[in-house]
Amino acid sequence: GGAAIYRTYPRRGVLPVSIDRDVPAYLSLFTFLAFVQSIIWMNTVANELVATLGALGAVLGLKQAFLGATVLSWGNSLGDLVSDTTVARQGFPSMALAGVFAAPLFTLLCGLGGSFVFQTIARGPLSVKLDAPLYLLFVFLLLNLLHKCTVVPYYHSFTLSKKVGWMLIGFYACFFIVYTLNTIC
């Protein structure tokens, strides 16, 4: 699909645009088709990733929640880490900080909310078993948010220094150790 769309463009990499900058109508169609195709590919890759993680968990005897809280969350957050770091280094720290909070918020509210809506329409109400590791996730999330809402404004005067960064990394390390021990033992 993508190769066919790519091959329709001239080989020199110049788009067929007339002198007065009128864009041919078929380019909008190709853009839309490329967008739809990218969604299909992301869905396919995500399904394969989840199936691979599920198989890995079954072979190693690991719970699905543990794989979701570690491997899947690292892969999900890597793009945000790279983009937010790049934006901050280009001199836009406020934009990077907003991205740090907005991306997970969007994923949580729209991604999880949309998934729940489609799932409940298809199969009825969902029942999720909340075991100790999931409660532990909620506790660490709340502690982290309380830290960012209280300690950073009051003790660091809204200054995000290396000390705050190391504190957050240490907090994640504590979470990871406690969560792993709780899940495995």
mmCIF file of C-alpha atoms in Angstrom:
data_model
loop_
_atom_site.group_PDB
_atom_site.id
_atom_site.type_symbol
_atom_site.label_atom_id
_atom_site.label_comp_id
_atom_site.label_asym_id
_atom_site.label_seq_id
_atom_site.Cartn_x
_atom_site.Cartn_y
_atom_site.Cartn_z
ATOM 1 C CA GLY A 1 0.000 0.000 0.000
ATOM 2 C CA GLY A 2 2.577 2.575 1.133
ATOM 3 C CA ALA A 3 5.003 1.543 -1.589
ATOM 4 C CA ALA A 4 2.294 1.986 -4.217
ATOM 5 C CA ILE A 5 1.515 5.477 -2.953
ATOM 6 C CA TYR A 6 5.210 6.328 -2.796
ATOM 7 C CA ARG A 7 5.795 5.066 -6.327
ATOM 8 C CA THR A 8 3.144 7.412 -7.739
ATOM 9 C CA TYR A 9 5.327 10.418 -6.890
ATOM 10 C CA PRO A 10 8.078 11.390 -9.339
ATOM 11 C CA ARG A 11 11.464 9.817 -8.671
ATOM 12 C CA ARG A 12 13.244 13.103 -7.982
ATOM 13 C CA GLY A 13 11.233 13.599 -4.791
ATOM 14 C CA VAL A 14 9.440 16.673 -6.160
ATOM 15 C CA LEU A 15 5.724 16.719 -5.642
ATOM 16 C CA PRO A 16 3.620 17.512 -8.699
ATOM 17 C CA VAL A 17 2.575 21.058 -7.778
ATOM 18 C CA SER A 18 1.778 23.701 -10.356
ATOM 19 C CA ILE A 19 3.410 27.117 -10.493
ATOM 20 C CA ASP A 20 0.611 28.901 -8.627
ATOM 21 C CA ARG A 21 0.831 26.346 -5.778
ATOM 22 C CA ASP A 22 -2.444 24.577 -6.497
ATOM 23 C CA VAL A 23 -2.238 21.129 -4.963
ATOM 24 C CA PRO A 24 -3.809 18.355 -7.028
ATOM 25 C CA ALA A 25 -6.852 16.790 -5.364
ATOM 26 C CA TYR A 26 -5.399 13.274 -5.433
ATOM 27 C CA LEU A 27 -2.625 14.312 -3.006
ATOM 28 C CA SER A 28 -5.247 14.846 -0.301
ATOM 29 C CA LEU A 29 -6.610 11.393 -1.034
ATOM 30 C CA PHE A 30 -3.094 9.904 -0.784
ATOM 31 C CA THR A 31 -2.532 11.699 2.505
ATOM 32 C CA PHE A 32 -5.778 10.321 3.898
ATOM 33 C CA LEU A 33 -4.977 6.808 2.662
ATOM 34 C CA ALA A 34 -1.500 6.999 4.201
ATOM 35 C CA PHE A 35 -3.060 8.077 7.508
ATOM 36 C CA VAL A 36 -5.535 5.177 7.471
ATOM 37 C CA GLN A 37 -2.760 2.782 6.523
ATOM 38 C CA SER A 38 -0.561 3.982 9.384
ATOM 39 C CA ILE A 39 -3.428 3.361 11.834
ATOM 40 C CA ILE A 40 -3.869 -0.155 10.465
ATOM 41 C CA TRP A 41 -0.127 -0.836 10.804
ATOM 42 C CA MET A 42 -0.030 0.526 14.369
ATOM 43 C CA ASN A 43 -2.991 -1.662 15.296
ATOM 44 C CA THR A 44 -1.344 -4.721 13.752
ATOM 45 C CA VAL A 45 1.981 -4.089 15.474
ATOM 46 C CA ALA A 46 0.251 -3.405 18.806
ATOM 47 C CA ASN A 47 -1.706 -6.657 18.550
ATOM 48 C CA GLU A 48 1.475 -8.593 17.799
ATOM 49 C CA LEU A 49 3.310 -6.899 20.663
ATOM 50 C CA VAL A 50 0.553 -7.772 23.126
ATOM 51 C CA ALA A 51 0.450 -11.363 21.849
ATOM 52 C CA THR A 52 4.246 -11.634 22.156
ATOM 53 C CA LEU A 53 4.197 -10.208 25.679
ATOM 54 C CA GLY A 54 1.384 -12.581 26.611
ATOM 55 C CA ALA A 55 3.361 -15.545 25.303
ATOM 56 C CA LEU A 56 6.494 -14.341 27.090
ATOM 57 C CA GLY A 57 4.525 -13.986 30.301
ATOM 58 C CA ALA A 58 3.075 -17.481 29.939
ATOM 59 C CA VAL A 59 6.507 -19.008 29.283
ATOM 60 C CA LEU A 60 8.191 -17.155 32.161
ATOM 61 C CA GLY A 61 5.215 -17.403 34.508
ATOM 62 C CA LEU A 62 4.787 -13.625 34.808
ATOM 63 C CA LYS A 63 1.456 -11.905 35.362
ATOM 64 C CA GLN A 64 -0.020 -9.745 32.624
ATOM 65 C CA ALA A 65 -0.236 -6.748 34.959
ATOM 66 C CA PHE A 66 3.502 -6.987 35.655
ATOM 67 C CA LEU A 67 4.337 -7.032 31.946
ATOM 68 C CA GLY A 68 1.986 -4.097 31.368
ATOM 69 C CA ALA A 69 3.503 -2.064 34.206
ATOM 70 C CA THR A 70 7.079 -2.695 33.086
ATOM 71 C CA VAL A 71 7.848 -3.706 29.503
ATOM 72 C CA LEU A 72 4.729 -2.308 27.851
ATOM 73 C CA SER A 73 4.856 0.963 29.790
ATOM 74 C CA TRP A 74 8.545 1.457 28.933
ATOM 75 C CA GLY A 75 7.825 0.989 25.247
ATOM 76 C CA ASN A 76 4.807 3.274 25.469
ATOM 77 C CA SER A 77 6.785 6.010 27.224
ATOM 78 C CA LEU A 78 9.954 5.925 25.140
ATOM 79 C CA GLY A 79 8.554 8.167 22.412
ATOM 80 C CA ASP A 80 7.374 10.698 24.994
ATOM 81 C CA LEU A 81 10.797 10.665 26.655
ATOM 82 C CA VAL A 82 12.600 11.388 23.394
ATOM 83 C CA SER A 83 10.175 14.059 22.179
ATOM 84 C CA ASP A 84 9.904 15.870 25.533
ATOM 85 C CA THR A 85 13.688 15.849 25.976
ATOM 86 C CA THR A 86 14.159 17.236 22.479
ATOM 87 C CA VAL A 87 11.592 19.987 23.036
ATOM 88 C CA ALA A 88 13.174 20.969 26.362
ATOM 89 C CA ARG A 89 16.671 21.085 24.839
ATOM 90 C CA GLN A 90 15.402 23.347 22.068
ATOM 91 C CA GLY A 91 14.488 25.928 24.695
ATOM 92 C CA PHE A 92 10.835 25.143 25.359
ATOM 93 C CA PRO A 93 10.772 23.654 28.868
ATOM 94 C CA SER A 94 7.162 24.697 29.536
ATOM 95 C CA MET A 95 6.019 22.882 26.415
ATOM 96 C CA ALA A 96 8.003 19.789 27.413
ATOM 97 C CA LEU A 97 6.556 19.837 30.930
ATOM 98 C CA ALA A 98 3.042 20.193 29.543
ATOM 99 C CA GLY A 99 3.742 17.235 27.258
ATOM 100 C CA VAL A 100 4.920 15.145 30.209
ATOM 101 C CA PHE A 101 1.524 15.531 31.870
ATOM 102 C CA ALA A 102 -0.719 15.826 28.812
ATOM 103 C CA ALA A 103 0.377 12.666 26.965
ATOM 104 C CA PRO A 104 -0.368 10.228 29.815
ATOM 105 C CA LEU A 105 -3.541 12.136 30.649
ATOM 106 C CA PHE A 106 -4.760 11.811 27.066
ATOM 107 C CA THR A 107 -3.815 8.132 27.004
ATOM 108 C CA LEU A 108 -5.570 7.493 30.297
ATOM 109 C CA LEU A 109 -8.747 9.418 29.614
ATOM 110 C CA CYS A 110 -9.244 8.957 25.879
ATOM 111 C CA GLY A 111 -7.379 5.705 25.260
ATOM 112 C CA LEU A 112 -8.685 3.814 28.258
ATOM 113 C CA GLY A 113 -12.063 5.572 28.173
ATOM 114 C CA GLY A 114 -12.530 4.853 24.473
ATOM 115 C CA SER A 115 -11.479 1.247 24.935
ATOM 116 C CA PHE A 116 -13.969 0.813 27.768
ATOM 117 C CA VAL A 117 -16.764 2.383 25.724
ATOM 118 C CA PHE A 118 -16.151 0.106 22.703
ATOM 119 C CA GLN A 119 -15.722 -2.954 24.913
ATOM 120 C CA THR A 120 -18.908 -2.336 26.892
ATOM 121 C CA ILE A 121 -20.882 -1.701 23.702
ATOM 122 C CA ALA A 122 -19.627 -4.984 22.246
ATOM 123 C CA ARG A 123 -19.754 -7.219 25.332
ATOM 124 C CA GLY A 124 -21.502 -5.398 28.164
ATOM 125 C CA PRO A 125 -20.050 -4.157 31.472
ATOM 126 C CA LEU A 126 -16.461 -5.085 32.276
ATOM 127 C CA SER A 127 -15.269 -6.713 35.447
ATOM 128 C CA VAL A 128 -11.626 -6.022 36.353
ATOM 129 C CA LYS A 129 -10.011 -7.942 39.191
ATOM 130 C CA LEU A 130 -7.999 -5.469 41.272
ATOM 131 C CA ASP A 131 -5.283 -7.451 43.001
ATOM 132 C CA ALA A 132 -2.476 -6.188 45.241
ATOM 133 C CA PRO A 133 -0.088 -5.156 42.407
ATOM 134 C CA LEU A 134 -2.755 -2.959 40.812
ATOM 135 C CA TYR A 135 -3.511 -1.318 44.149
ATOM 136 C CA LEU A 136 0.230 -0.755 44.513
ATOM 137 C CA LEU A 137 0.241 1.007 41.124
ATOM 138 C CA PHE A 138 -2.545 3.320 42.299
ATOM 139 C CA VAL A 139 -0.745 4.091 45.567
ATOM 140 C CA PHE A 140 2.520 4.979 43.835
ATOM 141 C CA LEU A 141 0.670 7.070 41.258
ATOM 142 C CA LEU A 142 -1.093 9.045 43.986
ATOM 143 C CA LEU A 143 2.134 9.508 45.962
ATOM 144 C CA ASN A 144 3.919 10.715 42.839
ATOM 145 C CA LEU A 145 1.159 13.201 42.016
ATOM 146 C CA LEU A 146 1.073 14.459 45.604
ATOM 147 C CA HIS A 147 4.841 14.917 45.483
ATOM 148 C CA LYS A 148 4.634 16.933 42.281
ATOM 149 C CA CYS A 149 1.725 19.016 43.589
ATOM 150 C CA THR A 150 3.199 19.767 47.019
ATOM 151 C CA VAL A 151 6.964 19.263 47.250
ATOM 152 C CA VAL A 152 7.915 20.829 43.923
ATOM 153 C CA PRO A 153 5.897 24.050 44.405
ATOM 154 C CA TYR A 154 6.547 24.598 48.108
ATOM 155 C CA TYR A 155 10.068 23.273 48.706
ATOM 156 C CA HIS A 156 11.597 23.889 45.296
ATOM 157 C CA SER A 157 9.652 27.054 44.320
ATOM 158 C CA PHE A 158 8.468 25.523 41.043
ATOM 159 C CA THR A 159 12.095 24.973 39.996
ATOM 160 C CA LEU A 160 12.737 21.649 38.339
ATOM 161 C CA SER A 161 16.392 21.051 39.155
ATOM 162 C CA LYS A 162 18.616 18.000 38.907
ATOM 163 C CA LYS A 163 17.750 17.275 42.526
ATOM 164 C CA VAL A 164 14.047 16.992 41.651
ATOM 165 C CA GLY A 165 14.893 14.874 38.607
ATOM 166 C CA TRP A 166 17.003 12.454 40.644
ATOM 167 C CA MET A 167 14.267 12.370 43.273
ATOM 168 C CA LEU A 168 11.724 11.309 40.647
ATOM 169 C CA ILE A 169 14.067 8.700 39.178
ATOM 170 C CA GLY A 170 14.687 7.364 42.684
ATOM 171 C CA PHE A 171 10.943 7.282 43.302
ATOM 172 C CA TYR A 172 10.496 5.198 40.136
ATOM 173 C CA ALA A 173 13.324 2.872 41.188
ATOM 174 C CA CYS A 174 11.606 2.348 44.559
ATOM 175 C CA PHE A 175 8.314 1.706 42.786
ATOM 176 C CA PHE A 176 9.905 -0.776 40.396
ATOM 177 C CA ILE A 177 11.632 -2.731 43.183
ATOM 178 C CA VAL A 178 8.547 -2.848 45.416
ATOM 179 C CA TYR A 179 6.232 -3.681 42.515
ATOM 180 C CA THR A 180 8.515 -6.420 41.195
ATOM 181 C CA LEU A 181 8.952 -8.001 44.639
ATOM 182 C CA ASN A 182 5.209 -7.814 45.264
ATOM 183 C CA THR A 183 4.363 -9.388 41.926
ATOM 184 C CA ILE A 184 6.990 -12.123 41.871
ATOM 185 C CA CYS A 185 6.843 -13.149 45.538
#
